[in-house]
PDB file of C-alpha atoms and ligand atoms in Angstrom:
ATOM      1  CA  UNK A   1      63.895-105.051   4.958  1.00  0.00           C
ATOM      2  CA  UNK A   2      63.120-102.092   6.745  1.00  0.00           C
ATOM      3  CA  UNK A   3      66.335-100.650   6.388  1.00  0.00           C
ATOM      4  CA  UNK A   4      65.992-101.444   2.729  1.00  0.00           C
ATOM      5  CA  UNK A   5      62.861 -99.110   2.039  1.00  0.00           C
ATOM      6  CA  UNK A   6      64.374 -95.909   4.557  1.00  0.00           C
ATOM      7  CA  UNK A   7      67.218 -96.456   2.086  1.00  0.00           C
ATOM      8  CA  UNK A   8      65.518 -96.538  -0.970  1.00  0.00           C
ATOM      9  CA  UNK A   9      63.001 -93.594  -0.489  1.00  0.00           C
ATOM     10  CA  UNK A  10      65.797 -91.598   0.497  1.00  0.00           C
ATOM     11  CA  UNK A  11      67.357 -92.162  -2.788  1.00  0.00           C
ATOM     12  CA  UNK A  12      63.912 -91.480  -4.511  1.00  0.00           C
ATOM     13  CA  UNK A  13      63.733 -88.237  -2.598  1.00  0.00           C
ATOM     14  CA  UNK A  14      60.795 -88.626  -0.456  1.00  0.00           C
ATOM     15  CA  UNK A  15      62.742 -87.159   2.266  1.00  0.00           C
ATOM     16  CA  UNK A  16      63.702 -84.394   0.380  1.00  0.00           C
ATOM     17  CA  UNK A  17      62.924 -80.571   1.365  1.00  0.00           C
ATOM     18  CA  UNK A  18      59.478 -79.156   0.478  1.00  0.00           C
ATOM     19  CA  UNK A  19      59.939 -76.112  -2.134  1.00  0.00           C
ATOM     20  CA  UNK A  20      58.580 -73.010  -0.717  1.00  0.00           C
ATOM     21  CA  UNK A  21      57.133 -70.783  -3.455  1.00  0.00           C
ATOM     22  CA  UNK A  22      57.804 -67.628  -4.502  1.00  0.00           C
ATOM     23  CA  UNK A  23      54.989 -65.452  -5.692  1.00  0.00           C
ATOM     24  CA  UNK A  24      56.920 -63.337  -8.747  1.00  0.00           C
ATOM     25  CA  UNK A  25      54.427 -60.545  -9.924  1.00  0.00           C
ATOM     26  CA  UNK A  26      51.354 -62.220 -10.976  1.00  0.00           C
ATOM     27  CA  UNK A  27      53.096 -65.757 -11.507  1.00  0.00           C
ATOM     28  CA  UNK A  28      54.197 -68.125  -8.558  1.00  0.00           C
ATOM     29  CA  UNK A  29      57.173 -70.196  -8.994  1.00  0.00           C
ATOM     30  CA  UNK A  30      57.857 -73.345  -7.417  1.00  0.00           C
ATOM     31  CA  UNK A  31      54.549 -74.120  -6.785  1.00  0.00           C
ATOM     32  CA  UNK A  32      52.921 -76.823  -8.820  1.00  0.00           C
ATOM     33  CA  UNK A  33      53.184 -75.459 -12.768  1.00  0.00           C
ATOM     34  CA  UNK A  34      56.795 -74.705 -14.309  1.00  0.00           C
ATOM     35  CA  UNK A  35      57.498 -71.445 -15.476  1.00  0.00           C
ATOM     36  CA  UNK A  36      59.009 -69.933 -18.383  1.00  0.00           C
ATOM     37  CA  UNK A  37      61.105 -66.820 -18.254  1.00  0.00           C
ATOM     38  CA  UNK A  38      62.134 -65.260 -21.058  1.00  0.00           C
ATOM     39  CA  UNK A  39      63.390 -62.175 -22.809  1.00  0.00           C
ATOM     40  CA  UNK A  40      66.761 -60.270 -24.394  1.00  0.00           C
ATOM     41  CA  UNK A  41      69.208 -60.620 -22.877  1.00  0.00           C
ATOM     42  CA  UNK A  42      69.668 -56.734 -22.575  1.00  0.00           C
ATOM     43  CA  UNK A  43      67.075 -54.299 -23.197  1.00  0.00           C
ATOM     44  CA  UNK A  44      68.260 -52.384 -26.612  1.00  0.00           C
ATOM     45  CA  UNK A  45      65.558 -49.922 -27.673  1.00  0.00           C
ATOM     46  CA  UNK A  46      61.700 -49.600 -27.643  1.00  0.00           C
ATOM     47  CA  UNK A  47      60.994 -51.551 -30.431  1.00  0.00           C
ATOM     48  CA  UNK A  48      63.404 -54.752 -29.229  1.00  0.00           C
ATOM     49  CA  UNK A  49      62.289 -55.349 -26.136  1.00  0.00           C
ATOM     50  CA  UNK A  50      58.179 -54.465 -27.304  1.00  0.00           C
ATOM     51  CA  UNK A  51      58.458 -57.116 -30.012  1.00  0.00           C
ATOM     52  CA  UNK A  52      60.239 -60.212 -28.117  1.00  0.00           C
ATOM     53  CA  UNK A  53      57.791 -59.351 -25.228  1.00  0.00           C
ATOM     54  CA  UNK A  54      54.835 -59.722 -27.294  1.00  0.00           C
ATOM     55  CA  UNK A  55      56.695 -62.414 -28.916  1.00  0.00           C
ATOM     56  CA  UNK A  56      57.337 -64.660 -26.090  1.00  0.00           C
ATOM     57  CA  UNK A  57      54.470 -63.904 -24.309  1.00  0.00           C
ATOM     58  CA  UNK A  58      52.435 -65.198 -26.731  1.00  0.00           C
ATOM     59  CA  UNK A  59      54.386 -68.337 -26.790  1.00  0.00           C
ATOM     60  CA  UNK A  60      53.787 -69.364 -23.525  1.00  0.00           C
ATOM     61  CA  UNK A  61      56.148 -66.904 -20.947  1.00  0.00           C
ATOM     62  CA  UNK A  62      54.614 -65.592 -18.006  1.00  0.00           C
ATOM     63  CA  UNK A  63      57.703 -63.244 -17.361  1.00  0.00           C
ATOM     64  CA  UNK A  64      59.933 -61.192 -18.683  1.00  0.00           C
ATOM     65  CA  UNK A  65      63.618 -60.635 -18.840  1.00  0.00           C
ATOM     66  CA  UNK A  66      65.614 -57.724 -19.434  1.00  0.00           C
ATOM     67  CA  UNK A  67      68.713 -56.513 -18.274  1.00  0.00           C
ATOM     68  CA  UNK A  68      68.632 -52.154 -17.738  1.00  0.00           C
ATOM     69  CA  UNK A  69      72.274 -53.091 -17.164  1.00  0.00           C
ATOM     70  CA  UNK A  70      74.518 -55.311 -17.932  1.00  0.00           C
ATOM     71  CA  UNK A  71      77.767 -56.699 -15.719  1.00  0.00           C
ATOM     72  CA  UNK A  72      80.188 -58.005 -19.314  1.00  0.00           C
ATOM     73  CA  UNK A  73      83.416 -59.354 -18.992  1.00  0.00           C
ATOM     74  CA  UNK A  74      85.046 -56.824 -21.220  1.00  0.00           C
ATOM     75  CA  UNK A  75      84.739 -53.021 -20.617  1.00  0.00           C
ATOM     76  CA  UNK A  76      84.838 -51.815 -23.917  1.00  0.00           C
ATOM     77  CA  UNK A  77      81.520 -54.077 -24.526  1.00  0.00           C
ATOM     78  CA  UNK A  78      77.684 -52.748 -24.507  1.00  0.00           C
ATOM     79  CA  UNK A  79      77.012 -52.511 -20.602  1.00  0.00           C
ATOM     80  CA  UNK A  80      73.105 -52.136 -20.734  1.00  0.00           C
ATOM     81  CA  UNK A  81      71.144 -48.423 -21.810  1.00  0.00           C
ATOM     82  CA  UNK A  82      70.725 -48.022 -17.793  1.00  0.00           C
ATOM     83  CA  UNK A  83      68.091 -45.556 -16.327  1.00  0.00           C
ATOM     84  CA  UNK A  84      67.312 -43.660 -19.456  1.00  0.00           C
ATOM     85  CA  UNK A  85      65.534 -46.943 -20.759  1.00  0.00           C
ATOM     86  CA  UNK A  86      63.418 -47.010 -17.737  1.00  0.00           C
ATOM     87  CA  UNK A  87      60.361 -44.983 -19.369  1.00  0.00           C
ATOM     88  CA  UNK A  88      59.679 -47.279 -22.144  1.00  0.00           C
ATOM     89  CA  UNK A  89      60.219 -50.110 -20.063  1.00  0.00           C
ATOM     90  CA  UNK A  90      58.002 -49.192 -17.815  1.00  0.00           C
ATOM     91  CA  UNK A  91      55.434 -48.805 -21.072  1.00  0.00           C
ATOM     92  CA  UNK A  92      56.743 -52.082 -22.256  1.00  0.00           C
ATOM     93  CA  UNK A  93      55.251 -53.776 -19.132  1.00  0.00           C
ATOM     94  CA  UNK A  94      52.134 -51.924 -19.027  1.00  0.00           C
ATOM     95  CA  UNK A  95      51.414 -52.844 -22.782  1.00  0.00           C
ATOM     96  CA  UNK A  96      52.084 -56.514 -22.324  1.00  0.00           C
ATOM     97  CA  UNK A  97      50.655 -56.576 -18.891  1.00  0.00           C
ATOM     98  CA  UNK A  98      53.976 -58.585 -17.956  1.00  0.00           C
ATOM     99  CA  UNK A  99      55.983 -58.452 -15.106  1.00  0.00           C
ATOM    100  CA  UNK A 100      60.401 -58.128 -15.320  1.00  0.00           C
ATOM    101  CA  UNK A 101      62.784 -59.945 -13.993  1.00  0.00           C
ATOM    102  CA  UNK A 102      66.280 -57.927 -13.996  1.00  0.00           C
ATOM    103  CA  UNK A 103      69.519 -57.768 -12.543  1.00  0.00           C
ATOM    104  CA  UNK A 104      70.864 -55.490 -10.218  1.00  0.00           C
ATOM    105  CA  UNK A 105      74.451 -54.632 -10.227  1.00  0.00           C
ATOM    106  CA  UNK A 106      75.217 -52.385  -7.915  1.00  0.00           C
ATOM    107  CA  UNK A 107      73.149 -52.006  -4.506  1.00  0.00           C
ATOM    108  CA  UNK A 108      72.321 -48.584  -4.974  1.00  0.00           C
ATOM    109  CA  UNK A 109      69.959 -49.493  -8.253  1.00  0.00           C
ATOM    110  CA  UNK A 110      68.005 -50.563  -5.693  1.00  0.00           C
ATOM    111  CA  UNK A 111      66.145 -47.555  -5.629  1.00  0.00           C
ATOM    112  CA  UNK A 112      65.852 -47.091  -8.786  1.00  0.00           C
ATOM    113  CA  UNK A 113      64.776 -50.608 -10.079  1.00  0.00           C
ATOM    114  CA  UNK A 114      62.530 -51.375  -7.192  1.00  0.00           C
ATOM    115  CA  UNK A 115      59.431 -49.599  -8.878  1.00  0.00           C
ATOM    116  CA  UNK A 116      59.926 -51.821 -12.497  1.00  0.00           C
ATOM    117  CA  UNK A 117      61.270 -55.172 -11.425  1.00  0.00           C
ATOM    118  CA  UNK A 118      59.274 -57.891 -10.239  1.00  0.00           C
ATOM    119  CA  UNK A 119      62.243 -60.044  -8.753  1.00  0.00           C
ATOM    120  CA  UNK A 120      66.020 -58.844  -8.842  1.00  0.00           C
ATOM    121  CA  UNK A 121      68.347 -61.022 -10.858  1.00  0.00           C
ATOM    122  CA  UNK A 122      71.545 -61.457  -8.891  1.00  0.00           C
ATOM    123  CA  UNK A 123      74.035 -62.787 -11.528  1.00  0.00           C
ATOM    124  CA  UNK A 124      76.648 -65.238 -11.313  1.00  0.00           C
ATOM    125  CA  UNK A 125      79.577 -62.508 -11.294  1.00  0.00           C
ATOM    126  CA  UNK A 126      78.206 -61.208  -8.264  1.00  0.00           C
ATOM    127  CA  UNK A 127      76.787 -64.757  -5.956  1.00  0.00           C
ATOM    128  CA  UNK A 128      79.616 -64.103  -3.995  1.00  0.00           C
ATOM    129  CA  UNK A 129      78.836 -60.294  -3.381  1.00  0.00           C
ATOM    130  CA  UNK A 130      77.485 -60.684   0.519  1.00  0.00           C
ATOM    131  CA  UNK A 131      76.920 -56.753   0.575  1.00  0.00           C
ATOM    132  CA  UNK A 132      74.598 -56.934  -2.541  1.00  0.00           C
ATOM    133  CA  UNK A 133      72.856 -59.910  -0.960  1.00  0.00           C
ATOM    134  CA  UNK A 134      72.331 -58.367   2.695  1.00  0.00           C
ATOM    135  CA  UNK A 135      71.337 -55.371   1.108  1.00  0.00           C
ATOM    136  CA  UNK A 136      68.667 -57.364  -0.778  1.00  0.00           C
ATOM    137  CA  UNK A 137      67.856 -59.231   2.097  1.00  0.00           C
ATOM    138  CA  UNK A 138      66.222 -56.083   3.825  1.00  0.00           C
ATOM    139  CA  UNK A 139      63.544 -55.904   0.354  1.00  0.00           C
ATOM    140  CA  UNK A 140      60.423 -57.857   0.102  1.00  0.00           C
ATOM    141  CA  UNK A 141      60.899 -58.567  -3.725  1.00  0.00           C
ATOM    142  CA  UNK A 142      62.029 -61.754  -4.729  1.00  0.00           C
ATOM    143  CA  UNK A 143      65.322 -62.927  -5.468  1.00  0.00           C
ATOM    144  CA  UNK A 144      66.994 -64.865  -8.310  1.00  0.00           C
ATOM    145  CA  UNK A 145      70.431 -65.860  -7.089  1.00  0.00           C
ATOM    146  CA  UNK A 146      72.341 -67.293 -10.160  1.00  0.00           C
ATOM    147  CA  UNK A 147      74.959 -69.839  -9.926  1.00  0.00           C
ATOM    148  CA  UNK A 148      78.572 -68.134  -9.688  1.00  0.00           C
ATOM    149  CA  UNK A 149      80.631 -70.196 -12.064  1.00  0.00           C
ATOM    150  CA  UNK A 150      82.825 -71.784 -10.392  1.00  0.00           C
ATOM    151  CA  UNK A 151      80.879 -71.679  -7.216  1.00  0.00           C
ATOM    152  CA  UNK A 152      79.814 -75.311  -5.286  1.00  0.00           C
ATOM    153  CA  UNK A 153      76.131 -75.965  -4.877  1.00  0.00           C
ATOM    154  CA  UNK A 154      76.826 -75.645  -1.552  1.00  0.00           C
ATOM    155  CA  UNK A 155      78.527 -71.955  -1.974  1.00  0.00           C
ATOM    156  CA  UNK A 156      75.371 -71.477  -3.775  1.00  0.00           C
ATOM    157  CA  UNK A 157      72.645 -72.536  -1.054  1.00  0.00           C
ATOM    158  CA  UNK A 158      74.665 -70.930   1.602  1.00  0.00           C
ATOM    159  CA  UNK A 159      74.554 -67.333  -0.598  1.00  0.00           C
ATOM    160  CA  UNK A 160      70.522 -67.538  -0.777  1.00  0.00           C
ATOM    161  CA  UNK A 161      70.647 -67.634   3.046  1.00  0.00           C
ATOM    162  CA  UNK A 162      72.324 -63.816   3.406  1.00  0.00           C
ATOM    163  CA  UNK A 163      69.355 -62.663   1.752  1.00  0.00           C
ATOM    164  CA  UNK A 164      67.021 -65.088   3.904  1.00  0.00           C
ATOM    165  CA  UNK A 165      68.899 -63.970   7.176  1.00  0.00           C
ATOM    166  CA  UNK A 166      68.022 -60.311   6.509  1.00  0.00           C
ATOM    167  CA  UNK A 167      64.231 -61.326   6.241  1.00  0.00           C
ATOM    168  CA  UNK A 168      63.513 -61.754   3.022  1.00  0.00           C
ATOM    169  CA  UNK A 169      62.625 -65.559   1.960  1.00  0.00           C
ATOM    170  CA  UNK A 170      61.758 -64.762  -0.851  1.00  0.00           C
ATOM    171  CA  UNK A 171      65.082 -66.207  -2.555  1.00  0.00           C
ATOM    172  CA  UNK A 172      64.945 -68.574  -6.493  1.00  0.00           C
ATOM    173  CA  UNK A 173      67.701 -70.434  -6.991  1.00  0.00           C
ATOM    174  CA  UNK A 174      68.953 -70.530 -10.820  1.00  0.00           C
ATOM    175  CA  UNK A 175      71.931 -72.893 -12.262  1.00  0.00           C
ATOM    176  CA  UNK A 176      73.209 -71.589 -15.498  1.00  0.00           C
ATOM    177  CA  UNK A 177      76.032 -73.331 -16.522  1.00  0.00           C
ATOM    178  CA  UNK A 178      79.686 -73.452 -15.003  1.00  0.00           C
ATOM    179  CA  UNK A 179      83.337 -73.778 -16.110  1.00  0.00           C
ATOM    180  CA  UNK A 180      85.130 -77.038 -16.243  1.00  0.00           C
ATOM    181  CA  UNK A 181      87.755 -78.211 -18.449  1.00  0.00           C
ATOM    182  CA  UNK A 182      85.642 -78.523 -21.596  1.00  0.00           C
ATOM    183  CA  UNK A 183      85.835 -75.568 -23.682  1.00  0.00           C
ATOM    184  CA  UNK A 184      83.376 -76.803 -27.112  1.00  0.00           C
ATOM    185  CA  UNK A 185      80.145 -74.751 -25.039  1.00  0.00           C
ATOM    186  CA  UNK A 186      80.232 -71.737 -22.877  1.00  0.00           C
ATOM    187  CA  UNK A 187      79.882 -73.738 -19.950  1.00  0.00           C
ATOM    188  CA  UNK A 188      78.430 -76.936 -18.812  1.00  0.00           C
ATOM    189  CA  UNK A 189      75.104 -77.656 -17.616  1.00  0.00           C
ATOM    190  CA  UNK A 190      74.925 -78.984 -14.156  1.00  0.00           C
ATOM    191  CA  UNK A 191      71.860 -80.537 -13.673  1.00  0.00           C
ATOM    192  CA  UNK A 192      72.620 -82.329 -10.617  1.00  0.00           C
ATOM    193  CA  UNK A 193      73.026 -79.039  -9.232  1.00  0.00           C
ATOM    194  CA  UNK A 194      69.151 -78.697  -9.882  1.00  0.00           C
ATOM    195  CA  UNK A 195      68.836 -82.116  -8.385  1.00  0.00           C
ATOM    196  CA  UNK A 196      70.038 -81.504  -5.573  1.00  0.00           C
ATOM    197  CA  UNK A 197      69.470 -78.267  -4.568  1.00  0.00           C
ATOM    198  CA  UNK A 198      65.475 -79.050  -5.153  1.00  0.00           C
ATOM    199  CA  UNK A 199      66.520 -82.172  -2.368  1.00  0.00           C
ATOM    200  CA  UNK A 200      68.678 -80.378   0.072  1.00  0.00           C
ATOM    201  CA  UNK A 201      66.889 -76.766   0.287  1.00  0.00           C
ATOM    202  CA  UNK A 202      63.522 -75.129  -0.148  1.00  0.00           C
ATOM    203  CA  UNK A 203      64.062 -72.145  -3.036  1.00  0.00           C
ATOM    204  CA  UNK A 204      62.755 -72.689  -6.281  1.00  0.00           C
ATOM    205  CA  UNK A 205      65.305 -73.700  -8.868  1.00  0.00           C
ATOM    206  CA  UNK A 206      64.770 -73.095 -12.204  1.00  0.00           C
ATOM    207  CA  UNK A 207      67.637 -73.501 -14.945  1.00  0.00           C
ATOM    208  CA  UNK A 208      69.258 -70.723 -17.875  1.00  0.00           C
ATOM    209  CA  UNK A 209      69.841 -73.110 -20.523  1.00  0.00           C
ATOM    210  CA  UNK A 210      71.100 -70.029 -22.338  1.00  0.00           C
ATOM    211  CA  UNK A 211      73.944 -68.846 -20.420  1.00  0.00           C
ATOM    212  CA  UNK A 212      75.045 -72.932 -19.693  1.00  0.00           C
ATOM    213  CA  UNK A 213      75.663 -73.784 -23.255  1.00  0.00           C
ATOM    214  CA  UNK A 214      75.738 -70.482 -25.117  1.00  0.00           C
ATOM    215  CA  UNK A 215      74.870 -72.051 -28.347  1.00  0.00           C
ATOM    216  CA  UNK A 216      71.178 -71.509 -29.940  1.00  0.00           C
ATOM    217  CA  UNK A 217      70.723 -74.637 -31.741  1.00  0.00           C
ATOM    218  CA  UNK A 218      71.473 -76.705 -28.166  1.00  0.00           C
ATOM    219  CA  UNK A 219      69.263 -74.449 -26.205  1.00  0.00           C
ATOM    220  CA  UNK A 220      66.194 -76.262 -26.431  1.00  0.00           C
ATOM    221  CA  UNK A 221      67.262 -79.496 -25.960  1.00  0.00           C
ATOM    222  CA  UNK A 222      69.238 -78.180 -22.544  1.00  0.00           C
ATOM    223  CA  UNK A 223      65.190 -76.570 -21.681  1.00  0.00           C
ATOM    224  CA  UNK A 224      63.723 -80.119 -22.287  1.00  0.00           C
ATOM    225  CA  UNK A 225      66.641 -81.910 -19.844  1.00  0.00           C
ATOM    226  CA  UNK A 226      65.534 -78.960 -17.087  1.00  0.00           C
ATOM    227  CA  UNK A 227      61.456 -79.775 -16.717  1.00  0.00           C
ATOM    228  CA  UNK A 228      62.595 -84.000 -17.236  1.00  0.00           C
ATOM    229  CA  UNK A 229      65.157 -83.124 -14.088  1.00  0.00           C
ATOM    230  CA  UNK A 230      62.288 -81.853 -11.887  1.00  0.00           C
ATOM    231  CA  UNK A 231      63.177 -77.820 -12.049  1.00  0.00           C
ATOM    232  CA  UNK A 232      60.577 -75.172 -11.632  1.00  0.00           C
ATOM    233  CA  UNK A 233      61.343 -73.385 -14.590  1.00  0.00           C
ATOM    234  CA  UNK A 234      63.714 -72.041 -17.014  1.00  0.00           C
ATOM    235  CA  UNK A 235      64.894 -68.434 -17.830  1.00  0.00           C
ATOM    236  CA  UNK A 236      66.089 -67.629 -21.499  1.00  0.00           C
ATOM    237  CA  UNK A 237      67.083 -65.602 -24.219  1.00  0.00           C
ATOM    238  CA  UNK A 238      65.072 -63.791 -26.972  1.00  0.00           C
ATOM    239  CA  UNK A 239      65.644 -61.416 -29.308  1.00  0.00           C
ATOM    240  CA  UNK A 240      64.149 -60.197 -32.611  1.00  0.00           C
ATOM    241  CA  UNK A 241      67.155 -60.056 -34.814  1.00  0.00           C
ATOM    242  CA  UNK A 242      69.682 -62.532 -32.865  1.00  0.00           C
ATOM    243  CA  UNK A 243      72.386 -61.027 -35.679  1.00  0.00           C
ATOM    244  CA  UNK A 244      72.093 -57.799 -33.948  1.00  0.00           C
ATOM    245  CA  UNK A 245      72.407 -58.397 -30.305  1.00  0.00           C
ATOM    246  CA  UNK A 246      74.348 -56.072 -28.482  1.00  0.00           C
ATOM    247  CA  UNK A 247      74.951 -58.929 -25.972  1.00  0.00           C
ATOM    248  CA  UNK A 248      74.948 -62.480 -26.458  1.00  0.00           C
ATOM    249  CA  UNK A 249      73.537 -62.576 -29.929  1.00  0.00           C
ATOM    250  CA  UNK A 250      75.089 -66.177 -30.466  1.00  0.00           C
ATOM    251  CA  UNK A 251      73.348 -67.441 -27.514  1.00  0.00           C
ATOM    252  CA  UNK A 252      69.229 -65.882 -28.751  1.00  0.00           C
ATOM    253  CA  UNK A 253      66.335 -67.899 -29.604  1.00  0.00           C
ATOM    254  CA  UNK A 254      64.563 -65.915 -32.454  1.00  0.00           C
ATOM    255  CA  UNK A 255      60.988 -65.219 -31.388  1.00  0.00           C
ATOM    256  CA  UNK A 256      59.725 -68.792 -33.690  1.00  0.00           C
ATOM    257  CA  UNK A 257      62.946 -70.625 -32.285  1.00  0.00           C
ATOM    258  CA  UNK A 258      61.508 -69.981 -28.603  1.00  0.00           C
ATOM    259  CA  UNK A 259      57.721 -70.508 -29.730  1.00  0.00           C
ATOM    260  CA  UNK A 260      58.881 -74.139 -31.131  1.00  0.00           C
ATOM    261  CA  UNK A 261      60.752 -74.548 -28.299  1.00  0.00           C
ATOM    262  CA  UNK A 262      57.249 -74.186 -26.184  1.00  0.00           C
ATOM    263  CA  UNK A 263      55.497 -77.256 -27.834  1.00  0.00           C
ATOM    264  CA  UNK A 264      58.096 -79.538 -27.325  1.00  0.00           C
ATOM    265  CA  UNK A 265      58.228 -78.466 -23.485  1.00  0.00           C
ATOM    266  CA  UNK A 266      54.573 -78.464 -23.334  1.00  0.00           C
ATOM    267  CA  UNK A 267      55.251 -82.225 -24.142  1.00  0.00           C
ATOM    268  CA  UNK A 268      57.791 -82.927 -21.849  1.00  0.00           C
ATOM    269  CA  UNK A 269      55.501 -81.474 -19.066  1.00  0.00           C
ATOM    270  CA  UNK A 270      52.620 -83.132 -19.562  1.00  0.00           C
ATOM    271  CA  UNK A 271      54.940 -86.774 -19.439  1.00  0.00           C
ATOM    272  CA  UNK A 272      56.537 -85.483 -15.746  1.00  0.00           C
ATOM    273  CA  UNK A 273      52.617 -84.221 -14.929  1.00  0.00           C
ATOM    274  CA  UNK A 274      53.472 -80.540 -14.518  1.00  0.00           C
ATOM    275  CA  UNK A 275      51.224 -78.092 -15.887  1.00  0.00           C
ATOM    276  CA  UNK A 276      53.219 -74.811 -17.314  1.00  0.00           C
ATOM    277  CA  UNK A 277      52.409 -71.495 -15.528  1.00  0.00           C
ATOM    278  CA  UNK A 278      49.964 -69.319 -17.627  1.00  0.00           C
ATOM    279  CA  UNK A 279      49.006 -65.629 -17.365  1.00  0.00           C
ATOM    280  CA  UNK A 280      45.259 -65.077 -17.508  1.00  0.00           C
ATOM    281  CA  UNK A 281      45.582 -63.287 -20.932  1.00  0.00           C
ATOM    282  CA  UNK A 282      48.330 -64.937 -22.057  1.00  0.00           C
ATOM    283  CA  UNK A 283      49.185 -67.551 -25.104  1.00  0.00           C
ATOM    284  CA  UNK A 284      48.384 -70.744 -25.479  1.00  0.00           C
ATOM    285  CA  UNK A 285      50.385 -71.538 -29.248  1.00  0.00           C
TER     286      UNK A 285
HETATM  287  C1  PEP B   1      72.405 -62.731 -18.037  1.00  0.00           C
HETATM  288  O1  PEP B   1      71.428 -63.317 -17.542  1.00  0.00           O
HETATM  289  O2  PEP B   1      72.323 -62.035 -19.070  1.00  0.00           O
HETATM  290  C2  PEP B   1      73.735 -62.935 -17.420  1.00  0.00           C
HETATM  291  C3  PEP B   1      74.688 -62.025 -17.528  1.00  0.00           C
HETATM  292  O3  PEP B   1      73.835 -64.103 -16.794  1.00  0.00           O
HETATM  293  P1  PEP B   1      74.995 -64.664 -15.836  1.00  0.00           P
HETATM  294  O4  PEP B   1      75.062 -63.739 -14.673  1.00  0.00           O
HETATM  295  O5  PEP B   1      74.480 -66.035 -15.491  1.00  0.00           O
HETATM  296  O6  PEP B   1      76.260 -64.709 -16.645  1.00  0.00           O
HETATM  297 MN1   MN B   2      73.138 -62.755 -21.394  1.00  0.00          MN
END
């Protein structure tokens, strides 16, 4: 009998690792409310990234993405406005009173992005660049490590740690989809990835339901399956005139997609008893 219940709250994950939160700008994930991420996927002008910030901020998002640039799989394709965008970033996220989440390519942006971004995005192209992660190790911001994809969970864990071993704990995990043999979405969802990761290790994990299915219309319902699943949050794309999209137009919420999107997470929250991060000036729709 006693054997029995070890067993069984094993399997219910009482024994599972504590998440350690990460204090993002003025929102802290993996503590006891889920967060919402969102934003283009890469910043395109003034006016883009000014009217899904508003946009999704008064939806519910406590921070914003944005990539400055962008690591594509073809060349020839838009590769992010880099530096020169910086100045009306930086006016972006004074205006909203928002905080940005972008990723970093190449360590030596390091010096550069440090003074706008309020956690690095490390994408899934580069998990398996140790340099990139050592170098980020010796920073104090925070760290979202996405899922290379074709990378184990256990690949994945043992990247956070690079940055962890150079001092910096401050290290989110984030699954976003990888390949297997079906081909119908742009990748596949793992959510026992989330599962276990939030078991075996203490980052945050939140999910990019964007990125793992890489269809708009599924998006949501991929959101909704991350909160029921026990993640911290979710990180997604936004943008103003999906049509348009320099990058991953197929793959945008429009500002009212994301906004219904909120209520039907706000729902799914409140049945797993998780409140959803809110800025103090933020919406409430
Ligand atoms: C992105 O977030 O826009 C992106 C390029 O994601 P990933 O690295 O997961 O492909
Ligand atoms: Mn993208």
């Amino acid at each position: 009998m006693k054997n029995m219940s070890a067993k069984s709250s094993q399997l219910n994950g009482q024994n599972a690792i504590k998440t350690r939160p990460v204090q993002v700008g003025r929102t802290l994930v993996g503590g006891p409310a889920f967060t919402v991420i969102a934003g283009p996927c890469a910043i395109e002008s003034r006016s883009q990234f000014l009217e899904t910030a508003n946009g999704v901020k008064s939806a519910g998002a406590t921070l914003l993405r944005g990539g400055v640039w962008k690591l594509r799989t073809s060349a020839e394709t838009f590769q992010g406005l880099g530096a020169e965008s910086l100045g009306f970033v930086r006016d972006v996220l004074e205006h909203t009173e928002m905080d940005l989440v972008s990723e970093i390519t190449d360590a030596r942006q390091i010096e550069i992005l440090d003074d706008y971004v309020a956690m690095y995005q490390v994408g899934s192209r580069n998990m398996h660049n140790y340099a990139l992660l050592k170098e980020l190790g010796q920073t104090r911001k925070p760290v979202l490590i996405k899922r290379g994809f074709s990378a184990f969970i256990k690949e994945w864990i043992k990247a956070a740690e690079y940055v962890v071993k150079g001092g910096n704990e401050n290290v989110i995990l984030c699954e976003r989809g990888i390949r297997t043999f079906e081909n119908a979405t742009r990748n596949t969802l793992d959510l026992n990835a989330v599962a276990y990761a939030k078991a075996n290790c203490p980052y945050p994990v939140i999910v990019d339901p964007s990125h793992a299915v890489g269809i708009r219309s599924l998006i949501p319902q991929l959101a909704l399956a991350s909160a029921a699943v026990g993640a911290d949050g979710i990180i997604v794309e936004v943008h103003p005139q999906p049509e348009q999209a320099l990058s991953d137009g197929e793959q945008a919420l429009t500002i009212n997609d994301f906004s219904v999107m909120m209520m039907k997470l706000r729902k799914v929250l409140h049945a797993v008893d998780k409140p959803l991060n809110s800025l103090p000036n933020g919406g409430d729709l």
